[in-house]
Amino acid sequence: MAIIAKKIQENKTKAIGELKDTLGKAQDYIFTDYRGLTVEQITNLRKLLRAKDVKYKVIKNNFARIAFEQLSTPDVSSYLVGPTAVAITPKDPNEVAKIFFEFTKEVPKLKVKGALIGGTVYDDAKTEAFSKLPGRLELISMLMSVMNGPARNLAAALNDVPARLVRTIKAIGDKKAEQ
């Protein structure tokens, strides 16, 4: 339970406002417990996440709880317990979840607590299942492949008719040449 101070402290209000601005730039968040990771491991993880334009930020739980309430998001307070770092994902949260679960294979001390993706709260098991789904770009390429199939088949069929005619005429010409 948070203690409500009688006197508003401006530095804390400013810190909450900055956190709210940072969190407001994205709509997808993955919550992790980083306890037991070395500085080198966290640096490597941040490097992987930076390649996807993801901010990985260690947060104060009370500040984050207030910031998420002010952003009118679903309740994520159950993930804001203990040492917490948040991956702030501006796009393609599926790829970010894949990075985390691949990283946990190498460094099992990193724990994914849960996620807030598209306004839906996921626990760790659902987040892992989400990470196994194809990403946005993969889905688009699969859709384009399916859409391109009929056109490719039509082009092959239309090209086959003149090719058969040419082969038939050539066969007739070869047969007449033999006689």
PDB file of N, CA, C and O in Angstrom, residues 84-151:
ATOM      1  N   THR A  84      12.020  -4.429 -11.109  1.00  0.00           N
ATOM      2  CA  THR A  84      11.286  -4.488 -12.373  1.00  0.00           C
ATOM      3  C   THR A  84      11.961  -3.613 -13.418  1.00  0.00           C
ATOM      4  O   THR A  84      12.331  -2.474 -13.140  1.00  0.00           O
ATOM      5  N   ALA A  85      12.089  -4.174 -14.606  1.00  0.00           N
ATOM      6  CA  ALA A  85      12.531  -3.413 -15.766  1.00  0.00           C
ATOM      7  C   ALA A  85      11.460  -3.603 -16.835  1.00  0.00           C
ATOM      8  O   ALA A  85      10.886  -4.681 -16.969  1.00  0.00           O
ATOM      9  N   VAL A  86      11.199  -2.531 -17.573  1.00  0.00           N
ATOM     10  CA  VAL A  86      10.145  -2.565 -18.582  1.00  0.00           C
ATOM     11  C   VAL A  86      10.760  -2.349 -19.953  1.00  0.00           C
ATOM     12  O   VAL A  86      11.545  -1.417 -20.153  1.00  0.00           O
ATOM     13  N   ALA A  87      10.375  -3.200 -20.885  1.00  0.00           N
ATOM     14  CA  ALA A  87      10.737  -2.991 -22.287  1.00  0.00           C
ATOM     15  C   ALA A  87       9.591  -2.206 -22.916  1.00  0.00           C
ATOM     16  O   ALA A  87       8.464  -2.689 -22.982  1.00  0.00           O
ATOM     17  N   ILE A  88       9.880  -0.993 -23.329  1.00  0.00           N
ATOM     18  CA  ILE A  88       8.879  -0.117 -23.919  1.00  0.00           C
ATOM     19  C   ILE A  88       8.973  -0.296 -25.426  1.00  0.00           C
ATOM     20  O   ILE A  88       9.940   0.102 -26.057  1.00  0.00           O
ATOM     21  N   THR A  89       7.943  -0.929 -25.991  1.00  0.00           N
ATOM     22  CA  THR A  89       7.975  -1.387 -27.370  1.00  0.00           C
ATOM     23  C   THR A  89       7.091  -0.526 -28.264  1.00  0.00           C
ATOM     24  O   THR A  89       5.872  -0.646 -28.206  1.00  0.00           O
ATOM     25  N   PRO A  90       7.669   0.325 -29.106  1.00  0.00           N
ATOM     26  CA  PRO A  90       6.841   1.169 -29.962  1.00  0.00           C
ATOM     27  C   PRO A  90       6.200   0.398 -31.121  1.00  0.00           C
ATOM     28  O   PRO A  90       5.162   0.809 -31.631  1.00  0.00           O
ATOM     29  N   LYS A  91       6.810  -0.700 -31.552  1.00  0.00           N
ATOM     30  CA  LYS A  91       6.240  -1.478 -32.654  1.00  0.00           C
ATOM     31  C   LYS A  91       6.698  -2.925 -32.555  1.00  0.00           C
ATOM     32  O   LYS A  91       7.726  -3.225 -31.972  1.00  0.00           O
ATOM     33  N   ASP A  92       5.922  -3.811 -33.120  1.00  0.00           N
ATOM     34  CA  ASP A  92       6.227  -5.240 -33.217  1.00  0.00           C
ATOM     35  C   ASP A  92       6.634  -5.881 -31.885  1.00  0.00           C
ATOM     36  O   ASP A  92       7.776  -6.324 -31.722  1.00  0.00           O
ATOM     37  N   PRO A  93       5.706  -5.970 -30.928  1.00  0.00           N
ATOM     38  CA  PRO A  93       6.034  -6.562 -29.621  1.00  0.00           C
ATOM     39  C   PRO A  93       6.366  -8.042 -29.710  1.00  0.00           C
ATOM     40  O   PRO A  93       7.052  -8.587 -28.840  1.00  0.00           O
ATOM     41  N   ASN A  94       5.905  -8.700 -30.766  1.00  0.00           N
ATOM     42  CA  ASN A  94       6.182 -10.121 -30.939  1.00  0.00           C
ATOM     43  C   ASN A  94       7.686 -10.368 -31.050  1.00  0.00           C
ATOM     44  O   ASN A  94       8.221 -11.285 -30.421  1.00  0.00           O
ATOM     45  N   GLU A  95       8.356  -9.555 -31.840  1.00  0.00           N
ATOM     46  CA  GLU A  95       9.806  -9.710 -32.021  1.00  0.00           C
ATOM     47  C   GLU A  95      10.549  -9.456 -30.707  1.00  0.00           C
ATOM     48  O   GLU A  95      11.528 -10.127 -30.402  1.00  0.00           O
ATOM     49  N   VAL A  96      10.068  -8.492 -29.931  1.00  0.00           N
ATOM     50  CA  VAL A  96      10.706  -8.181 -28.650  1.00  0.00           C
ATOM     51  C   VAL A  96      10.526  -9.341 -27.672  1.00  0.00           C
ATOM     52  O   VAL A  96      11.461  -9.723 -26.973  1.00  0.00           O
ATOM     53  N   ALA A  97       9.337  -9.918 -27.648  1.00  0.00           N
ATOM     54  CA  ALA A  97       9.101 -11.075 -26.776  1.00  0.00           C
ATOM     55  C   ALA A  97      10.005 -12.235 -27.185  1.00  0.00           C
ATOM     56  O   ALA A  97      10.545 -12.939 -26.317  1.00  0.00           O
ATOM     57  N   LYS A  98      10.206 -12.411 -28.488  1.00  0.00           N
ATOM     58  CA  LYS A  98      11.118 -13.469 -28.956  1.00  0.00           C
ATOM     59  C   LYS A  98      12.534 -13.222 -28.454  1.00  0.00           C
ATOM     60  O   LYS A  98      13.219 -14.157 -28.039  1.00  0.00           O
ATOM     61  N   ILE A  99      12.967 -11.959 -28.481  1.00  0.00           N
ATOM     62  CA  ILE A  99      14.312 -11.630 -27.992  1.00  0.00           C
ATOM     63  C   ILE A  99      14.447 -12.006 -26.523  1.00  0.00           C
ATOM     64  O   ILE A  99      15.437 -12.612 -26.115  1.00  0.00           O
ATOM     65  N   PHE A 100      13.439 -11.672 -25.721  1.00  0.00           N
ATOM     66  CA  PHE A 100      13.506 -11.986 -24.292  1.00  0.00           C
ATOM     67  C   PHE A 100      13.570 -13.487 -24.048  1.00  0.00           C
ATOM     68  O   PHE A 100      14.367 -13.954 -23.238  1.00  0.00           O
ATOM     69  N   PHE A 101      12.733 -14.250 -24.730  1.00  0.00           N
ATOM     70  CA  PHE A 101      12.715 -15.685 -24.453  1.00  0.00           C
ATOM     71  C   PHE A 101      13.940 -16.400 -25.021  1.00  0.00           C
ATOM     72  O   PHE A 101      14.374 -17.412 -24.475  1.00  0.00           O
ATOM     73  N   GLU A 102      14.516 -15.874 -26.096  1.00  0.00           N
ATOM     74  CA  GLU A 102      15.795 -16.416 -26.575  1.00  0.00           C
ATOM     75  C   GLU A 102      16.900 -16.094 -25.568  1.00  0.00           C
ATOM     76  O   GLU A 102      17.763 -16.916 -25.308  1.00  0.00           O
ATOM     77  N   PHE A 103      16.844 -14.890 -25.007  1.00  0.00           N
ATOM     78  CA  PHE A 103      17.851 -14.474 -24.035  1.00  0.00           C
ATOM     79  C   PHE A 103      17.743 -15.291 -22.747  1.00  0.00           C
ATOM     80  O   PHE A 103      18.756 -15.595 -22.120  1.00  0.00           O
ATOM     81  N   THR A 104      16.517 -15.645 -22.354  1.00  0.00           N
ATOM     82  CA  THR A 104      16.361 -16.438 -21.126  1.00  0.00           C
ATOM     83  C   THR A 104      16.913 -17.852 -21.285  1.00  0.00           C
ATOM     84  O   THR A 104      17.218 -18.503 -20.286  1.00  0.00           O
ATOM     85  N   LYS A 105      17.034 -18.328 -22.519  1.00  0.00           N
ATOM     86  CA  LYS A 105      17.663 -19.639 -22.726  1.00  0.00           C
ATOM     87  C   LYS A 105      19.142 -19.575 -22.372  1.00  0.00           C
ATOM     88  O   LYS A 105      19.695 -20.528 -21.827  1.00  0.00           O
ATOM     89  N   GLU A 106      19.796 -18.448 -22.687  1.00  0.00           N
ATOM     90  CA  GLU A 106      21.206 -18.270 -22.374  1.00  0.00           C
ATOM     91  C   GLU A 106      21.407 -17.831 -20.925  1.00  0.00           C
ATOM     92  O   GLU A 106      22.368 -18.232 -20.279  1.00  0.00           O
ATOM     93  N   VAL A 107      20.506 -16.969 -20.443  1.00  0.00           N
ATOM     94  CA  VAL A 107      20.616 -16.406 -19.091  1.00  0.00           C
ATOM     95  C   VAL A 107      19.297 -16.671 -18.359  1.00  0.00           C
ATOM     96  O   VAL A 107      18.384 -15.866 -18.401  1.00  0.00           O
ATOM     97  N   PRO A 108      19.190 -17.815 -17.702  1.00  0.00           N
ATOM     98  CA  PRO A 108      17.918 -18.176 -17.069  1.00  0.00           C
ATOM     99  C   PRO A 108      17.523 -17.297 -15.879  1.00  0.00           C
ATOM    100  O   PRO A 108      16.396 -17.368 -15.412  1.00  0.00           O
ATOM    101  N   LYS A 109      18.424 -16.441 -15.402  1.00  0.00           N
ATOM    102  CA  LYS A 109      18.080 -15.567 -14.276  1.00  0.00           C
ATOM    103  C   LYS A 109      17.093 -14.478 -14.682  1.00  0.00           C
ATOM    104  O   LYS A 109      16.392 -13.946 -13.830  1.00  0.00           O
ATOM    105  N   LEU A 110      17.063 -14.123 -15.939  1.00  0.00           N
ATOM    106  CA  LEU A 110      16.099 -13.130 -16.413  1.00  0.00           C
ATOM    107  C   LEU A 110      14.723 -13.781 -16.449  1.00  0.00           C
ATOM    108  O   LEU A 110      14.538 -14.844 -17.034  1.00  0.00           O
ATOM    109  N   LYS A 111      13.769 -13.149 -15.809  1.00  0.00           N
ATOM    110  CA  LYS A 111      12.402 -13.677 -15.761  1.00  0.00           C
ATOM    111  C   LYS A 111      11.458 -12.683 -16.413  1.00  0.00           C
ATOM    112  O   LYS A 111      11.475 -11.497 -16.086  1.00  0.00           O
ATOM    113  N   VAL A 112      10.647 -13.171 -17.326  1.00  0.00           N
ATOM    114  CA  VAL A 112       9.596 -12.345 -17.911  1.00  0.00           C
ATOM    115  C   VAL A 112       8.385 -12.479 -16.998  1.00  0.00           C
ATOM    116  O   VAL A 112       7.858 -13.573 -16.809  1.00  0.00           O
ATOM    117  N   LYS A 113       7.958 -11.356 -16.422  1.00  0.00           N
ATOM    118  CA  LYS A 113       6.824 -11.372 -15.496  1.00  0.00           C
ATOM    119  C   LYS A 113       5.500 -11.392 -16.241  1.00  0.00           C
ATOM    120  O   LYS A 113       4.560 -12.063 -15.838  1.00  0.00           O
ATOM    121  N   GLY A 114       5.434 -10.624 -17.315  1.00  0.00           N
ATOM    122  CA  GLY A 114       4.200 -10.502 -18.071  1.00  0.00           C
ATOM    123  C   GLY A 114       4.317  -9.376 -19.063  1.00  0.00           C
ATOM    124  O   GLY A 114       5.394  -8.815 -19.267  1.00  0.00           O
ATOM    125  N   ALA A 115       3.188  -9.014 -19.667  1.00  0.00           N
ATOM    126  CA  ALA A 115       3.209  -7.978 -20.689  1.00  0.00           C
ATOM    127  C   ALA A 115       1.867  -7.278 -20.762  1.00  0.00           C
ATOM    128  O   ALA A 115       0.835  -7.818 -20.341  1.00  0.00           O
ATOM    129  N   LEU A 116       1.906  -6.094 -21.311  1.00  0.00           N
ATOM    130  CA  LEU A 116       0.704  -5.338 -21.659  1.00  0.00           C
ATOM    131  C   LEU A 116       0.836  -5.065 -23.145  1.00  0.00           C
ATOM    132  O   LEU A 116       1.642  -4.240 -23.569  1.00  0.00           O
ATOM    133  N   ILE A 117       0.065  -5.814 -23.934  1.00  0.00           N
ATOM    134  CA  ILE A 117       0.180  -5.733 -25.391  1.00  0.00           C
ATOM    135  C   ILE A 117      -1.185  -5.427 -25.976  1.00  0.00           C
ATOM    136  O   ILE A 117      -2.135  -6.188 -25.780  1.00  0.00           O
ATOM    137  N   GLY A 118      -1.249  -4.319 -26.682  1.00  0.00           N
ATOM    138  CA  GLY A 118      -2.499  -3.937 -27.322  1.00  0.00           C
ATOM    139  C   GLY A 118      -3.645  -3.754 -26.345  1.00  0.00           C
ATOM    140  O   GLY A 118      -4.783  -4.067 -26.658  1.00  0.00           O
ATOM    141  N   GLY A 119      -3.340  -3.295 -25.136  1.00  0.00           N
ATOM    142  CA  GLY A 119      -4.382  -3.084 -24.141  1.00  0.00           C
ATOM    143  C   GLY A 119      -4.810  -4.340 -23.396  1.00  0.00           C
ATOM    144  O   GLY A 119      -5.732  -4.302 -22.602  1.00  0.00           O
ATOM    145  N   THR A 120      -4.145  -5.460 -23.657  1.00  0.00           N
ATOM    146  CA  THR A 120      -4.463  -6.718 -22.996  1.00  0.00           C
ATOM    147  C   THR A 120      -3.293  -7.132 -22.110  1.00  0.00           C
ATOM    148  O   THR A 120      -2.146  -7.108 -22.548  1.00  0.00           O
ATOM    149  N   VAL A 121      -3.588  -7.526 -20.886  1.00  0.00           N
ATOM    150  CA  VAL A 121      -2.551  -7.955 -19.949  1.00  0.00           C
ATOM    151  C   VAL A 121      -2.308  -9.445 -20.148  1.00  0.00           C
ATOM    152  O   VAL A 121      -3.241 -10.246 -20.118  1.00  0.00           O
ATOM    153  N   TYR A 122      -1.030  -9.808 -20.350  1.00  0.00           N
ATOM    154  CA  TYR A 122      -0.633 -11.205 -20.524  1.00  0.00           C
ATOM    155  C   TYR A 122       0.244 -11.603 -19.346  1.00  0.00           C
ATOM    156  O   TYR A 122       1.112 -10.847 -18.936  1.00  0.00           O
ATOM    157  N   ASP A 123       0.055 -12.828 -18.858  1.00  0.00           N
ATOM    158  CA  ASP A 123       0.985 -13.333 -17.852  1.00  0.00           C
ATOM    159  C   ASP A 123       2.202 -13.908 -18.573  1.00  0.00           C
ATOM    160  O   ASP A 123       2.299 -13.837 -19.800  1.00  0.00           O
ATOM    161  N   ASP A 124       3.129 -14.482 -17.830  1.00  0.00           N
ATOM    162  CA  ASP A 124       4.365 -14.965 -18.452  1.00  0.00           C
ATOM    163  C   ASP A 124       4.116 -16.087 -19.454  1.00  0.00           C
ATOM    164  O   ASP A 124       4.749 -16.132 -20.509  1.00  0.00           O
ATOM    165  N   ALA A 125       3.191 -16.984 -19.162  1.00  0.00           N
ATOM    166  CA  ALA A 125       2.910 -18.099 -20.079  1.00  0.00           C
ATOM    167  C   ALA A 125       2.282 -17.593 -21.385  1.00  0.00           C
ATOM    168  O   ALA A 125       2.649 -18.034 -22.476  1.00  0.00           O
ATOM    169  N   LYS A 126       1.348 -16.667 -21.273  1.00  0.00           N
ATOM    170  CA  LYS A 126       0.723 -16.110 -22.482  1.00  0.00           C
ATOM    171  C   LYS A 126       1.723 -15.281 -23.283  1.00  0.00           C
ATOM    172  O   LYS A 126       1.682 -15.274 -24.509  1.00  0.00           O
ATOM    173  N   THR A 127       2.624 -14.600 -22.588  1.00  0.00           N
ATOM    174  CA  THR A 127       3.649 -13.824 -23.277  1.00  0.00           C
ATOM    175  C   THR A 127       4.571 -14.754 -24.058  1.00  0.00           C
ATOM    176  O   THR A 127       4.948 -14.463 -25.185  1.00  0.00           O
ATOM    177  N   GLU A 128       4.913 -15.888 -23.458  1.00  0.00           N
ATOM    178  CA  GLU A 128       5.767 -16.852 -24.159  1.00  0.00           C
ATOM    179  C   GLU A 128       5.037 -17.431 -25.372  1.00  0.00           C
ATOM    180  O   GLU A 128       5.625 -17.578 -26.445  1.00  0.00           O
ATOM    181  N   ALA A 129       3.760 -17.735 -25.216  1.00  0.00           N
ATOM    182  CA  ALA A 129       2.983 -18.233 -26.355  1.00  0.00           C
ATOM    183  C   ALA A 129       2.894 -17.173 -27.450  1.00  0.00           C
ATOM    184  O   ALA A 129       2.985 -17.481 -28.645  1.00  0.00           O
ATOM    185  N   PHE A 130       2.733 -15.916 -27.052  1.00  0.00           N
ATOM    186  CA  PHE A 130       2.687 -14.805 -28.006  1.00  0.00           C
ATOM    187  C   PHE A 130       4.003 -14.693 -28.778  1.00  0.00           C
ATOM    188  O   PHE A 130       4.010 -14.401 -29.970  1.00  0.00           O
ATOM    189  N   SER A 131       5.118 -14.955 -28.084  1.00  0.00           N
ATOM    190  CA  SER A 131       6.431 -14.844 -28.737  1.00  0.00           C
ATOM    191  C   SER A 131       6.639 -15.921 -29.800  1.00  0.00           C
ATOM    192  O   SER A 131       7.462 -15.756 -30.693  1.00  0.00           O
ATOM    193  N   LYS A 132       5.891 -17.002 -29.710  1.00  0.00           N
ATOM    194  CA  LYS A 132       6.048 -18.097 -30.671  1.00  0.00           C
ATOM    195  C   LYS A 132       5.220 -17.893 -31.936  1.00  0.00           C
ATOM    196  O   LYS A 132       5.382 -18.621 -32.911  1.00  0.00           O
ATOM    197  N   LEU A 133       4.333 -16.914 -31.915  1.00  0.00           N
ATOM    198  CA  LEU A 133       3.531 -16.614 -33.101  1.00  0.00           C
ATOM    199  C   LEU A 133       4.391 -15.910 -34.141  1.00  0.00           C
ATOM    200  O   LEU A 133       5.376 -15.264 -33.799  1.00  0.00           O
ATOM    201  N   PRO A 134       4.011 -16.003 -35.410  1.00  0.00           N
ATOM    202  CA  PRO A 134       4.771 -15.264 -36.419  1.00  0.00           C
ATOM    203  C   PRO A 134       4.611 -13.762 -36.205  1.00  0.00           C
ATOM    204  O   PRO A 134       3.552 -13.294 -35.798  1.00  0.00           O
ATOM    205  N   GLY A 135       5.667 -13.034 -36.514  1.00  0.00           N
ATOM    206  CA  GLY A 135       5.651 -11.583 -36.365  1.00  0.00           C
ATOM    207  C   GLY A 135       4.860 -10.905 -37.473  1.00  0.00           C
ATOM    208  O   GLY A 135       4.399 -11.537 -38.428  1.00  0.00           O
ATOM    209  N   ARG A 136       4.714  -9.598 -37.328  1.00  0.00           N
ATOM    210  CA  ARG A 136       3.929  -8.817 -38.282  1.00  0.00           C
ATOM    211  C   ARG A 136       4.487  -8.948 -39.707  1.00  0.00           C
ATOM    212  O   ARG A 136       3.739  -9.170 -40.647  1.00  0.00           O
ATOM    213  N   LEU A 137       5.797  -8.800 -39.858  1.00  0.00           N
ATOM    214  CA  LEU A 137       6.400  -8.889 -41.191  1.00  0.00           C
ATOM    215  C   LEU A 137       6.255 -10.293 -41.775  1.00  0.00           C
ATOM    216  O   LEU A 137       6.034 -10.450 -42.982  1.00  0.00           O
ATOM    217  N   GLU A 138       6.384 -11.300 -40.928  1.00  0.00           N
ATOM    218  CA  GLU A 138       6.201 -12.678 -41.402  1.00  0.00           C
ATOM    219  C   GLU A 138       4.770 -12.898 -41.883  1.00  0.00           C
ATOM    220  O   GLU A 138       4.552 -13.539 -42.914  1.00  0.00           O
ATOM    221  N   LEU A 139       3.809 -12.375 -41.138  1.00  0.00           N
ATOM    222  CA  LEU A 139       2.402 -12.513 -41.545  1.00  0.00           C
ATOM    223  C   LEU A 139       2.123 -11.796 -42.856  1.00  0.00           C
ATOM    224  O   LEU A 139       1.398 -12.309 -43.720  1.00  0.00           O
ATOM    225  N   ILE A 140       2.708 -10.619 -43.022  1.00  0.00           N
ATOM    226  CA  ILE A 140       2.520  -9.878 -44.274  1.00  0.00           C
ATOM    227  C   ILE A 140       3.117 -10.648 -45.438  1.00  0.00           C
ATOM    228  O   ILE A 140       2.500 -10.759 -46.504  1.00  0.00           O
ATOM    229  N   SER A 141       4.308 -11.218 -45.254  1.00  0.00           N
ATOM    230  CA  SER A 141       4.927 -11.980 -46.346  1.00  0.00           C
ATOM    231  C   SER A 141       4.133 -13.240 -46.665  1.00  0.00           C
ATOM    232  O   SER A 141       4.001 -13.627 -47.831  1.00  0.00           O
ATOM    233  N   MET A 142       3.556 -13.876 -45.628  1.00  0.00           N
ATOM    234  CA  MET A 142       2.719 -15.056 -45.874  1.00  0.00           C
ATOM    235  C   MET A 142       1.464 -14.662 -46.652  1.00  0.00           C
ATOM    236  O   MET A 142       1.060 -15.359 -47.592  1.00  0.00           O
ATOM    237  N   LEU A 143       0.862 -13.540 -46.287  1.00  0.00           N
ATOM    238  CA  LEU A 143      -0.326 -13.059 -46.977  1.00  0.00           C
ATOM    239  C   LEU A 143      -0.011 -12.717 -48.428  1.00  0.00           C
ATOM    240  O   LEU A 143      -0.767 -13.066 -49.338  1.00  0.00           O
ATOM    241  N   MET A 144       1.103 -12.044 -48.651  1.00  0.00           N
ATOM    242  CA  MET A 144       1.481 -11.679 -50.017  1.00  0.00           C
ATOM    243  C   MET A 144       1.765 -12.928 -50.850  1.00  0.00           C
ATOM    244  O   MET A 144       1.439 -12.965 -52.041  1.00  0.00           O
ATOM    245  N   SER A 145       2.347 -13.927 -50.249  1.00  0.00           N
ATOM    246  CA  SER A 145       2.615 -15.171 -50.968  1.00  0.00           C
ATOM    247  C   SER A 145       1.307 -15.841 -51.377  1.00  0.00           C
ATOM    248  O   SER A 145       1.177 -16.332 -52.501  1.00  0.00           O
ATOM    249  N   VAL A 146       0.339 -15.839 -50.461  1.00  0.00           N
ATOM    250  CA  VAL A 146      -0.963 -16.443 -50.765  1.00  0.00           C
ATOM    251  C   VAL A 146      -1.675 -15.645 -51.851  1.00  0.00           C
ATOM    252  O   VAL A 146      -2.286 -16.205 -52.762  1.00  0.00           O
ATOM    253  N   MET A 147      -1.582 -14.327 -51.768  1.00  0.00           N
ATOM    254  CA  MET A 147      -2.239 -13.485 -52.758  1.00  0.00           C
ATOM    255  C   MET A 147      -1.549 -13.577 -54.125  1.00  0.00           C
ATOM    256  O   MET A 147      -2.190 -13.446 -55.157  1.00  0.00           O
ATOM    257  N   ASN A 148      -0.256 -13.812 -54.130  1.00  0.00           N
ATOM    258  CA  ASN A 148       0.508 -13.876 -55.371  1.00  0.00           C
ATOM    259  C   ASN A 148       0.335 -15.218 -56.077  1.00  0.00           C
ATOM    260  O   ASN A 148       0.521 -15.305 -57.286  1.00  0.00           O
ATOM    261  N   GLY A 149      -0.042 -16.256 -55.360  1.00  0.00           N
ATOM    262  CA  GLY A 149      -0.163 -17.602 -55.930  1.00  0.00           C
ATOM    263  C   GLY A 149      -1.109 -17.692 -57.114  1.00  0.00           C
ATOM    264  O   GLY A 149      -0.721 -18.186 -58.191  1.00  0.00           O
ATOM    265  N   PRO A 150      -2.361 -17.242 -57.015  1.00  0.00           N
ATOM    266  CA  PRO A 150      -3.278 -17.332 -58.156  1.00  0.00           C
ATOM    267  C   PRO A 150      -2.790 -16.556 -59.377  1.00  0.00           C
ATOM    268  O   PRO A 150      -2.926 -17.024 -60.509  1.00  0.00           O
ATOM    269  N   ALA A 151      -2.212 -15.394 -59.158  1.00  0.00           N
ATOM    270  CA  ALA A 151      -1.702 -14.607 -60.290  1.00  0.00           C
ATOM    271  C   ALA A 151      -0.548 -15.342 -60.962  1.00  0.00           C
ATOM    272  O   ALA A 151      -0.451 -15.366 -62.202  1.00  0.00           O
TER     273      ALA A 151
END
